[in-house]
Tab-separated table of C-alpha atoms in Angstrom:
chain	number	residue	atom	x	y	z
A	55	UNK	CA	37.973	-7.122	-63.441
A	56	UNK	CA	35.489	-8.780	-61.489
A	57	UNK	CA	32.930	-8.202	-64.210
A	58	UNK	CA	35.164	-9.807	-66.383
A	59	UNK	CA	36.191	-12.861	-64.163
A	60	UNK	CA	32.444	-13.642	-63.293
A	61	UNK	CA	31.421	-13.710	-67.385
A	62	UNK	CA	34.677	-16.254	-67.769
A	63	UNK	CA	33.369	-18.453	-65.820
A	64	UNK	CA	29.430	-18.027	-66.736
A	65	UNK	CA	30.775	-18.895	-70.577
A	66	UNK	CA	33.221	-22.332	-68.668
A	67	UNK	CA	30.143	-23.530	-67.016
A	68	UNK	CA	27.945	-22.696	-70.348
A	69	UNK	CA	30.167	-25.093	-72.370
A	70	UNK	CA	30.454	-27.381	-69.737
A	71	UNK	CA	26.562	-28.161	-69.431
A	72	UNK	CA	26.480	-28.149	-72.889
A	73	UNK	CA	28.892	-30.329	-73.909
A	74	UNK	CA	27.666	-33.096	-70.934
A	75	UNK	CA	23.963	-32.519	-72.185
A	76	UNK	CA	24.633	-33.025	-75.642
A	77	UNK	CA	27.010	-35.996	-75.113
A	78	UNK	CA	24.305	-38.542	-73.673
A	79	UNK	CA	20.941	-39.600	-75.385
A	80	UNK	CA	18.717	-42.515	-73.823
A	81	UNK	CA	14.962	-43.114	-74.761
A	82	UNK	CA	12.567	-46.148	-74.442
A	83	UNK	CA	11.511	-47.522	-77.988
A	84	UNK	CA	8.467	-49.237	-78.828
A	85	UNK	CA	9.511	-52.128	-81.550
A	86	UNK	CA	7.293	-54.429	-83.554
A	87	UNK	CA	8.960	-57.880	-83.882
A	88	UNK	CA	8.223	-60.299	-86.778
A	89	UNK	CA	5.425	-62.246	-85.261
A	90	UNK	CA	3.122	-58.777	-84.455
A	91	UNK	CA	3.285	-58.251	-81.060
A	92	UNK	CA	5.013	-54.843	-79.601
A	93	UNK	CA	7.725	-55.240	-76.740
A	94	UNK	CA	9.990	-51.851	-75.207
A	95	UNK	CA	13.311	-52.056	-75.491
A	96	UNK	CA	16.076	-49.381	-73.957
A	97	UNK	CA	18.482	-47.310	-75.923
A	98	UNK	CA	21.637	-45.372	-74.816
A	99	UNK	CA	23.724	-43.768	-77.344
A	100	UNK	CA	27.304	-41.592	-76.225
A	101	UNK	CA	28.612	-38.943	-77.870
A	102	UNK	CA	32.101	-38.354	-78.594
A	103	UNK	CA	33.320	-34.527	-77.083
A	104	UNK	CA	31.663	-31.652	-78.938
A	105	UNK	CA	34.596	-29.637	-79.679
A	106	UNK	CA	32.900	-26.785	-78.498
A	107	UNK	CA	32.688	-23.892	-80.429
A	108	UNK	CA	33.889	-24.976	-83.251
A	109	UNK	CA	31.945	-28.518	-83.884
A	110	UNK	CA	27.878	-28.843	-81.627
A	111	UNK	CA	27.370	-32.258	-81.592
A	112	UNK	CA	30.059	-34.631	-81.395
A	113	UNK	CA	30.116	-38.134	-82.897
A	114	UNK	CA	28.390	-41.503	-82.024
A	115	UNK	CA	30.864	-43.249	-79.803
A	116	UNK	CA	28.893	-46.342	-79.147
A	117	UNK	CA	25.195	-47.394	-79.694
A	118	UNK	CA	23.762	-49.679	-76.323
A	119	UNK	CA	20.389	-51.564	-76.553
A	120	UNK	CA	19.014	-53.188	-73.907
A	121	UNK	CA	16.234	-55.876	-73.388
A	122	UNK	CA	15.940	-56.661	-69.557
A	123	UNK	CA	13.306	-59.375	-69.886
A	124	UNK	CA	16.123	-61.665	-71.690
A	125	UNK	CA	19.240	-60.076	-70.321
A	126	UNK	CA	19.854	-58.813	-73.404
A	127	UNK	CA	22.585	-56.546	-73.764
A	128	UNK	CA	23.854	-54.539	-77.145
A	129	UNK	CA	27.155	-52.484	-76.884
A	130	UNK	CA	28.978	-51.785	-80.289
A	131	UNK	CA	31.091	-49.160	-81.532
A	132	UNK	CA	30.128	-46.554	-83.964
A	133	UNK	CA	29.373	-47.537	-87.606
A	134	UNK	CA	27.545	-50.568	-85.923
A	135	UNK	CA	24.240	-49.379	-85.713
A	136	UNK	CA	21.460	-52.048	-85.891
A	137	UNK	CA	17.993	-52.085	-88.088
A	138	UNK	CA	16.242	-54.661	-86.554
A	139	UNK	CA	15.969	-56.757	-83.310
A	140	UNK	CA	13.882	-59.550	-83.408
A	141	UNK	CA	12.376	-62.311	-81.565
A	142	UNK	CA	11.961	-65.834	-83.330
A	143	UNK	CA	11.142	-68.967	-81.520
A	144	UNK	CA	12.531	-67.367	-78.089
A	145	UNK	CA	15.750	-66.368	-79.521
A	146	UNK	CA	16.956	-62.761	-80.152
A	147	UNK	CA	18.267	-61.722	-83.531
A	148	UNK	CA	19.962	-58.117	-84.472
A	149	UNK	CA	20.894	-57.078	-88.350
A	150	UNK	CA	23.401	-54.240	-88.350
A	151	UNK	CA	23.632	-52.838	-92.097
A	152	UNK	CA	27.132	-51.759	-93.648
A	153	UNK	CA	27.165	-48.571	-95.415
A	154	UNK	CA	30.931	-47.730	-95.387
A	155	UNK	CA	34.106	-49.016	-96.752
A	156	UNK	CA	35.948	-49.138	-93.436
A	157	UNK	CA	33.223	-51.449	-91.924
A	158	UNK	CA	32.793	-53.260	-95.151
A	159	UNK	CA	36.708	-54.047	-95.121
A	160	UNK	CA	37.355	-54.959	-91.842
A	161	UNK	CA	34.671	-57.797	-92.491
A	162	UNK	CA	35.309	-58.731	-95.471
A	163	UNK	CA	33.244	-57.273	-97.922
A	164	UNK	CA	29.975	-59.322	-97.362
A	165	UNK	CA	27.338	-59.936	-99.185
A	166	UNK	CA	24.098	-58.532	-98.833
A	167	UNK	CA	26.367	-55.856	-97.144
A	168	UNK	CA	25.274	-56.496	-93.635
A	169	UNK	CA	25.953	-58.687	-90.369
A	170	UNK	CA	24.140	-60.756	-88.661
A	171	UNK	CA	23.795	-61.765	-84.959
A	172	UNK	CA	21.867	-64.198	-82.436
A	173	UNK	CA	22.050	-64.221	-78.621
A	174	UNK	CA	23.309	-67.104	-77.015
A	175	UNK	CA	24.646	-67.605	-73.956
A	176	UNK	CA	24.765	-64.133	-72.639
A	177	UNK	CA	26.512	-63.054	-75.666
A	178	UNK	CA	25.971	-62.144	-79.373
A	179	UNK	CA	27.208	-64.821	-81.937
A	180	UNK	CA	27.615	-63.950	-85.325
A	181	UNK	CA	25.851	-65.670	-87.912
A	182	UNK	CA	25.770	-66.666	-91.524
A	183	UNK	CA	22.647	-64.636	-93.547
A	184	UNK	CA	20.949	-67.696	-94.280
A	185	UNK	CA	20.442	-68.148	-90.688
A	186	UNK	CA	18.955	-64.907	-89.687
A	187	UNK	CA	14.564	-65.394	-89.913
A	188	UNK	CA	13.030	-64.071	-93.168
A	189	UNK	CA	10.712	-62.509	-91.816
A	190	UNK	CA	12.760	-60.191	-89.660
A	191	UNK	CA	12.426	-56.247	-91.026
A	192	UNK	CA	13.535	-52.974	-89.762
A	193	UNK	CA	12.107	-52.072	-86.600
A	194	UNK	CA	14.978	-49.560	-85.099
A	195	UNK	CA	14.654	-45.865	-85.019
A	196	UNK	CA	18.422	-45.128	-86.831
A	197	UNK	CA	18.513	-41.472	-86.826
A	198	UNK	CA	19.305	-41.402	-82.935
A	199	UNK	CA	21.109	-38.209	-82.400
A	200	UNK	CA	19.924	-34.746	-84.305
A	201	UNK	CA	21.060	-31.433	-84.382
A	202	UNK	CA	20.556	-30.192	-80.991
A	203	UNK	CA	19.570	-31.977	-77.515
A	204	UNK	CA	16.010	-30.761	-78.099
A	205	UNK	CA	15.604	-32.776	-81.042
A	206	UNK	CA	17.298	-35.804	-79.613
A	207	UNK	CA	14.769	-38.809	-78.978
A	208	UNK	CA	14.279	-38.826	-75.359
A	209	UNK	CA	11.195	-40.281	-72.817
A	210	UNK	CA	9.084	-43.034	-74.725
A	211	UNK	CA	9.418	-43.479	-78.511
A	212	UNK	CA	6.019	-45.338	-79.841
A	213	UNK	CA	5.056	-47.505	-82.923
A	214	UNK	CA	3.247	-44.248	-84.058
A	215	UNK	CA	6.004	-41.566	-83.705
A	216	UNK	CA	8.254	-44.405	-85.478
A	217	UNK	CA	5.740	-44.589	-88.322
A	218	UNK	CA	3.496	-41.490	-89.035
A	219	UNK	CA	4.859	-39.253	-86.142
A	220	UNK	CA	7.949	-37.266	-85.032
A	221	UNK	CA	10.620	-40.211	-85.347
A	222	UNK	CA	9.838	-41.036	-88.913
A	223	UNK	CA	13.633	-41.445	-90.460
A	224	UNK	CA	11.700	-39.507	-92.960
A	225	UNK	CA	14.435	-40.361	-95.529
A	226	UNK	CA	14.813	-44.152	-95.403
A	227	UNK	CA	10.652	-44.679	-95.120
A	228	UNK	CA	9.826	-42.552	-98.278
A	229	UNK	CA	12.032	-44.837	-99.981
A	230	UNK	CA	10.916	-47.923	-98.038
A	231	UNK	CA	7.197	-46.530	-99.391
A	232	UNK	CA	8.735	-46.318	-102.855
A	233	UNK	CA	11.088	-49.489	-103.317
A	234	UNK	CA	9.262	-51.918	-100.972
A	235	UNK	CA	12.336	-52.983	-99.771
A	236	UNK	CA	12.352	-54.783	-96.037
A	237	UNK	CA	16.094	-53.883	-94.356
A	238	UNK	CA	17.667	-50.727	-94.684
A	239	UNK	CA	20.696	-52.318	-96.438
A	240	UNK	CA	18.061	-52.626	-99.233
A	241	UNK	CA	18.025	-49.099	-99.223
A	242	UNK	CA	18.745	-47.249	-102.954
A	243	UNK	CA	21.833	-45.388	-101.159
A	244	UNK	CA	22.890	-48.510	-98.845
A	245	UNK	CA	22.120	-51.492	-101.245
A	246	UNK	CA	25.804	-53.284	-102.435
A	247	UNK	CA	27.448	-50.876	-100.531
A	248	UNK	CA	30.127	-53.418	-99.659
A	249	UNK	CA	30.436	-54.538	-103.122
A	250	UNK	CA	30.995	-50.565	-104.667
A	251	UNK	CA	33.917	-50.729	-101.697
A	252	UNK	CA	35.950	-53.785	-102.946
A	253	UNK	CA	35.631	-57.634	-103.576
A	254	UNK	CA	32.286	-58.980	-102.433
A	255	UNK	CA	31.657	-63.213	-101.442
A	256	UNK	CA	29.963	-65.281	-99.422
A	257	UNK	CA	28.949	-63.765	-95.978
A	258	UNK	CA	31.597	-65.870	-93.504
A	259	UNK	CA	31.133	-65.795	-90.000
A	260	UNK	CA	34.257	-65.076	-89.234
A	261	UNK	CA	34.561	-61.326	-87.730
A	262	UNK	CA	38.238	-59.921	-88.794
A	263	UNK	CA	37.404	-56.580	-85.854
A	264	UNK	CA	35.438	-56.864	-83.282
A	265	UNK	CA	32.799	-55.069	-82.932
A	266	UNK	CA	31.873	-54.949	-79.727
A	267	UNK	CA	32.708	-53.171	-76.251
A	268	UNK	CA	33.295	-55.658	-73.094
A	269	UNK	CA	34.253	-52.674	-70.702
A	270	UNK	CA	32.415	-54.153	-68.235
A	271	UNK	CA	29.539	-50.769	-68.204
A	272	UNK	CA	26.013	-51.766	-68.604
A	273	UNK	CA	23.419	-47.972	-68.789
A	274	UNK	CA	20.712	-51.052	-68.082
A	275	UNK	CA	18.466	-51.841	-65.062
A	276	UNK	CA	15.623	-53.409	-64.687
A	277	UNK	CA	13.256	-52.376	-61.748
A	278	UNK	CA	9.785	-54.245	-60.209
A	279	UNK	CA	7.863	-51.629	-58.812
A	280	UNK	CA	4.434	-52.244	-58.110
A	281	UNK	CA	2.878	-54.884	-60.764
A	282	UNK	CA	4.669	-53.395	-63.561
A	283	UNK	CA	7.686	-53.395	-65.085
A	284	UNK	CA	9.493	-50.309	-65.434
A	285	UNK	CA	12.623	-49.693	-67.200
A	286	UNK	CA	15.231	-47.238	-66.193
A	287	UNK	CA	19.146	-45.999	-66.828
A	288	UNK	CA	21.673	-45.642	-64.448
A	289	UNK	CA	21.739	-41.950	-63.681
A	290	UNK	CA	24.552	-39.982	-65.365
A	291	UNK	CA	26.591	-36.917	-63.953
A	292	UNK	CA	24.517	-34.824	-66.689
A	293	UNK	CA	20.871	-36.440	-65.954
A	294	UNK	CA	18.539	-38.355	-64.406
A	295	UNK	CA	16.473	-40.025	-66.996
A	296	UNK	CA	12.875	-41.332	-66.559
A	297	UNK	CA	12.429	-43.697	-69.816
A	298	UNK	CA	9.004	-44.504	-69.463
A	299	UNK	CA	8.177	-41.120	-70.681
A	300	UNK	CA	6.697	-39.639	-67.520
């Protein structure tokens, strides 16, 4: 009986570690803005429960992205993940691409089939496509949560391992390589997604749904140790997470 009481609660506490490891994914990215030069920004993405056994790996619940040196803050739900974060002339820009119907509808069915954002003010303004810099391309890792929390991007993600390394999005730069396109909603399986969904127009600036989560939680700190800058996450029951890589 004891035996049996003892392996219970070895398989609870299994599931339990489990299910909190695999539920929380931060990493330090590496991203190349417009104008060449390379800054680090943070990323923090949360898991929905994993419905352990049946389901692993549960589903994106919100995608954060942090940029201390601005006070830049991004916290938006799932389906909202962003391709590119720039910096033009001192201010911040992020595309998000639209690849479903639900997404497409709830703004509208815009066209190209993406939205587009600068930071003002301490807060994220949506913007008409005309506004957003040409030169801006995709400089986000976007497959940020794999099959297992081995394979989840974790420590310092570089230029490199974005490029030619680990983190390649193998998919989406084969057909970058291919089609020469510059934003992922350029993509062969992403391009006029919006428009396949329903009636497509002019890209208003009007947001029907919000996208965004004002609970009041920032994952973001920014700490001066030394004479460098180091970034780091607020500790989580599950980890403590050193995003510099070390």
């Amino acid at each position: 009986m004891k035996t049996l009481a003892k392996a219970i609660c070895l398989f609870a506490l299994s599931a339990a570690f489990s299910a909190c490891a695999s539920s929380d994914i931060r990493w330090t990215e590496e991203v190349k803005l417009s104008d060449g030069s390379v800054i680090q920004i943070q990323r923090h993405v949360e898991l929905t429960e994993s419905g352990f056994p049946v389901q692993k790996r549960g589903f994106d619940k919100y995608q954060e992205i942090c940029y201390p040196p601005m006070n830049i803050h991004w916290k938006a739900k799932a389906g909202y993940k962003p391709d590119i974060f720039d910096i033009v002339d001192g201010k911040a820009y992020m595309h998000v691409p639209l690849g479903a119907c639900a997404e497409c509808s709830a703004h509208g069915y815009p066209s190209p089939n993406a939205l587009y954002f600068v930071w003002e003010d301490t807060r994220w303004r949506r913007i008409k496509h005309e506004e957003f810099p040409e030169t801006s391309e995709w400089n986000l890792l976007m497959q940020t949560s794999r099959g297992s929390t081995e394979t989840d991007p974790r420590g310092l993600i570089t230029i490199r391992d974005k490029t030619t390394g680990k983190w390649t999005d193998s998919t989406l730069r084969l057909d970058q390589k291919r089609s020469g396109w510059r934003r992922v909603n350029e993509d062969y399986y992403w391009r006029g997604a919006c428009r396949k969904c329903g009636p497509s127009g002019p890209n208003a600036t009007s947001a029907k749904t919000p996208i965004f989560i004002n609970d009041g939680k920032n994952s973001c700190q920014l700490s001066q140790m030394g004479s460098g800058t180091h970034f780091l996450a607020y500790a989580t029951p599950c980890e403590t997470t050193n995003l510099n890589g070390g």
